[in-house]
XYZ file of C-alpha atoms in Angstrom:
309
model
C -64.995 87.094 212.592
C -67.616 88.695 209.729
C -68.552 91.792 210.572
C -72.139 94.001 209.119
C -71.501 95.897 206.258
C -73.118 99.606 206.038
C -77.014 99.774 206.053
C -79.044 102.193 204.972
C -82.587 103.537 205.934
C -84.390 103.140 203.303
C -83.414 99.148 203.524
C -84.536 98.869 207.008
C -87.586 100.962 205.825
C -88.348 98.427 203.542
C -87.746 95.073 206.157
C -90.710 97.245 208.538
C -92.508 97.615 205.598
C -92.606 93.950 204.921
C -93.374 93.262 208.341
C -96.288 95.355 209.335
C -97.599 94.492 205.888
C -97.500 90.425 206.514
C -96.161 90.473 202.245
C -93.784 91.734 200.189
C -96.601 92.934 197.956
C -98.051 94.561 200.505
C -95.371 96.039 201.468
C -94.602 97.046 198.015
C -98.381 99.182 197.420
C -97.486 100.653 201.175
C -94.593 102.181 199.393
C -95.643 102.497 195.945
C -92.881 99.747 194.168
C -92.961 97.266 192.352
C -92.545 93.488 194.220
C -89.707 93.172 192.652
C -88.032 96.263 194.039
C -89.113 95.200 198.066
C -87.687 90.975 196.998
C -84.484 93.070 196.117
C -84.184 95.438 198.908
C -84.537 92.885 201.215
C -82.267 90.242 199.891
C -79.592 92.700 199.385
C -80.267 93.650 203.089
C -79.723 90.020 204.592
C -76.513 90.027 202.563
C -75.275 92.952 204.105
C -76.408 91.624 207.427
C -74.966 88.292 206.581
C -77.653 86.676 208.230
C -81.777 85.440 207.114
C -84.101 87.398 207.791
C -87.346 85.863 206.460
C -87.948 82.344 205.696
C -89.785 82.046 202.180
C -89.871 77.955 201.769
C -92.832 76.262 203.008
C -95.156 79.253 203.511
C -97.294 81.859 201.565
C -96.024 85.067 203.850
C -92.918 85.853 205.024
C -91.939 84.401 208.173
C -89.328 85.915 210.083
C -86.541 83.712 211.494
C -85.161 84.394 214.886
C -82.602 86.664 213.256
C -85.607 88.670 212.004
C -86.909 89.049 215.038
C -83.829 90.203 216.854
C -82.624 92.920 214.094
C -86.585 93.655 213.998
C -86.541 95.092 217.809
C -83.587 97.054 216.991
C -84.863 98.159 213.269
C -87.698 99.453 215.037
C -85.437 101.582 217.869
C -83.420 102.809 214.743
C -86.374 104.250 212.687
C -88.076 106.098 215.202
C -85.231 107.316 216.713
C -84.791 108.896 212.923
C -88.624 110.007 213.010
C -87.558 112.079 216.083
C -84.811 113.970 214.074
C -86.700 114.482 211.071
C -89.801 115.940 213.798
C -87.062 118.126 215.029
C -85.392 119.733 212.064
C -88.970 119.647 210.397
C -89.374 121.954 213.469
C -86.551 124.120 212.662
C -86.997 124.574 209.106
C -90.921 125.263 208.616
C -92.122 128.896 209.042
C -94.824 129.290 211.100
C -98.036 127.423 209.864
C -101.001 130.395 208.187
C -103.667 127.783 209.476
C -103.736 124.924 212.553
C -107.049 122.519 211.931
C -107.208 120.966 215.315
C -110.047 118.266 215.774
C -111.470 117.585 219.404
C -113.365 115.451 221.651
C -116.676 116.172 222.126
C -116.534 115.280 225.718
C -113.420 117.715 226.249
C -114.205 120.155 228.881
C -115.245 123.481 227.429
C -113.645 125.352 229.882
C -110.731 123.425 228.906
C -110.757 124.278 225.540
C -111.697 127.675 225.893
C -108.818 128.344 227.893
C -106.449 126.651 225.986
C -107.319 128.854 222.467
C -107.563 131.869 224.074
C -103.847 131.564 225.026
C -102.999 130.293 221.697
C -105.022 133.710 220.010
C -102.792 135.663 221.748
C -99.179 133.739 220.817
C -100.315 133.417 217.438
C -102.712 136.130 216.495
C -102.012 135.609 213.329
C -102.873 131.824 212.846
C -106.109 130.767 211.890
C -107.385 128.037 213.961
C -110.437 125.714 212.103
C -112.098 123.737 215.080
C -113.754 120.226 214.325
C -115.571 118.975 216.844
C -116.464 115.290 216.742
C -117.017 111.853 218.898
C -115.816 108.313 219.385
C -113.166 107.458 216.079
C -114.405 110.178 214.235
C -111.088 112.385 215.392
C -108.637 109.652 214.636
C -110.371 109.750 211.023
C -110.068 114.041 210.505
C -106.324 113.505 211.507
C -105.487 110.099 208.775
C -106.713 111.912 206.269
C -104.911 114.986 206.502
C -107.802 117.384 207.634
C -107.363 118.212 210.798
C -103.123 118.449 211.583
C -103.650 117.611 215.427
C -106.386 116.007 217.846
C -107.451 115.662 221.079
C -109.493 112.157 220.745
C -111.259 110.035 223.411
C -109.152 106.594 224.335
C -110.143 104.866 221.160
C -107.171 106.090 218.976
C -104.911 105.138 221.240
C -102.672 102.589 219.468
C -103.967 103.292 215.771
C -101.217 102.482 213.275
C -100.194 105.249 211.815
C -101.186 107.687 214.448
C -98.801 108.882 217.703
C -100.505 110.023 220.758
C -99.742 110.984 223.551
C -101.868 111.096 227.084
C -104.283 113.930 228.181
C -105.564 114.052 230.938
C -109.726 112.814 231.416
C -112.877 113.566 232.056
C -115.515 112.641 234.648
C -118.875 110.354 232.630
C -121.504 109.562 235.542
C -124.974 107.773 234.659
C -127.847 110.505 234.467
C -131.466 111.372 234.416
C -134.399 113.556 234.169
C -135.785 113.814 238.401
C -139.206 112.264 237.102
C -137.370 109.017 235.049
C -138.323 106.119 236.819
C -134.422 105.588 237.653
C -134.681 108.558 239.193
C -136.565 107.805 241.854
C -134.762 105.253 243.605
C -131.495 106.380 245.758
C -129.820 103.337 244.874
C -130.822 102.074 241.930
C -131.026 98.096 241.501
C -128.826 95.774 239.787
C -129.755 95.554 236.199
C -132.235 97.807 236.764
C -131.095 100.336 233.714
C -131.747 97.560 231.180
C -135.557 97.634 231.460
C -135.344 101.578 230.187
C -133.959 103.724 227.145
C -130.664 104.250 227.318
C -129.676 107.584 225.242
C -126.162 106.760 223.160
C -123.442 108.704 220.943
C -122.964 107.192 218.326
C -119.731 107.378 215.646
C -119.834 109.144 212.555
C -116.670 107.188 211.347
C -115.309 103.752 210.418
C -113.173 103.367 212.649
C -115.217 102.175 215.672
C -118.762 101.290 213.761
C -120.671 98.569 215.033
C -118.932 98.504 218.722
C -120.887 100.129 221.809
C -118.983 101.518 224.426
C -120.495 101.585 228.326
C -123.799 100.894 226.882
C -126.150 98.521 229.158
C -129.589 98.557 227.973
C -130.969 96.655 225.038
C -133.182 99.698 224.114
C -131.034 102.522 223.155
C -131.646 105.317 220.844
C -128.767 106.010 218.966
C -127.594 109.783 218.708
C -124.559 111.585 216.837
C -124.645 115.141 218.754
C -124.361 115.053 222.705
C -126.072 118.719 222.693
C -129.420 116.965 221.695
C -128.776 113.710 224.127
C -128.208 116.696 226.783
C -131.810 117.781 225.943
C -133.235 114.149 225.620
C -132.572 113.441 228.910
C -133.694 117.248 230.374
C -136.788 115.735 229.008
C -136.681 112.754 230.501
C -137.209 110.411 227.207
C -133.960 107.651 228.287
C -130.841 107.678 230.857
C -127.320 108.152 229.541
C -123.892 108.532 230.623
C -122.755 112.327 230.273
C -119.341 113.904 230.856
C -120.044 115.360 234.426
C -118.421 119.592 234.063
C -121.024 119.889 230.978
C -124.114 118.014 233.396
C -122.861 119.809 236.844
C -125.161 122.746 236.611
C -128.337 120.806 235.992
C -127.477 118.516 238.839
C -127.537 122.040 241.250
C -130.467 123.046 239.433
C -132.262 119.893 239.738
C -133.098 119.277 236.240
C -130.811 117.044 235.982
C -130.076 113.924 238.482
C -127.650 111.300 239.192
C -127.798 108.106 239.343
C -126.641 105.451 241.710
C -125.987 102.161 240.059
C -124.286 99.783 241.335
C -123.487 98.260 237.573
C -122.596 102.110 237.162
C -121.098 102.522 233.565
C -119.815 106.010 234.259
C -115.760 106.067 234.916
C -113.351 108.125 233.204
C -113.149 109.168 229.332
C -109.242 109.677 229.062
C -108.106 111.530 226.698
C -105.025 111.449 223.837
C -103.356 113.909 221.618
C -102.908 112.323 218.691
C -101.415 113.402 215.407
C -99.719 111.609 212.049
C -96.767 109.603 212.376
C -95.151 110.730 209.042
C -97.297 114.605 209.146
C -95.428 116.174 212.685
C -97.533 119.353 213.312
C -95.947 122.369 213.013
C -94.491 125.255 215.548
C -98.182 126.834 216.021
C -99.977 123.020 216.088
C -97.633 121.609 218.455
C -97.645 124.673 221.065
C -101.730 123.893 220.925
C -101.111 120.126 221.758
C -98.497 120.726 223.838
C -100.575 122.833 226.229
C -104.308 120.804 225.482
C -101.931 118.122 227.002
C -100.311 119.778 229.992
C -103.821 121.024 231.064
C -105.281 117.925 230.596
C -103.037 116.623 232.923
C -103.341 119.362 235.577
C -107.118 118.929 235.745
C -106.270 115.346 236.237
C -104.236 115.883 239.267
C -107.120 118.347 240.485
C -110.078 116.017 240.083
C -107.176 113.177 242.197
C -107.573 115.749 244.828
C -111.817 115.719 244.872
C -112.361 118.959 242.277
C -113.407 117.835 238.763
């Protein structure tokens, strides 16, 4: 029986690039190599393994063979292990960052953010922090563009190509309106009544979720790029909308906003995830910051499960 030859990580990376990009040409652009170099690398890999990985005849795009599918799963495991090793080694070799750029979702409770940043300042007094507060897909865009090394994003960042992510708790979203708004006059709002009134909706400043709506019930909307402006317009009775519960709890107590009981409630839990670029692992300070954001998020989620948000 023949034995496979010795493989290189570069060969596996080329193979994965062809699979993920969909063609030899696209893989070449991704790896900044000529198509002939990609093709030669795949041919050598097939020779080393002794199997054909792609069907090339009668198709414009390379299609994985049965053997190719089997190799793909193992190749991803190996590549993931190498990436993990590189992350660990980079953390050992790198010194402390002079500056950390952090992007966070505007829905993140201020108390949670303040608690982590206060501890960060005490632990890393020489590290400058640059904080970006954005909405929806803009957090992932900042991390992908390299303008932030780590981010605390909403659920939209999960599964975006090029990003690693980890769960980081959640916050309750509730529909509210001013006490003199027509919807606030009902103890139990009739189904569909929200569609008859203006809904204030937070919009995305990034192209990642451009044109997509989230928890929008009414065809009549005002689009706002700032959560603070949305908060103020809700108080003014201009419309109704969903807000993070910790932000508007003082309003509920003071009576400046009223929580709406809607059978088609568009609220629910807004889930956060910590994100970073797969090819740019965070350094020691940024890693500490992300880890503690995630830990506090899980702690808050456990408290919410016990009836405290």
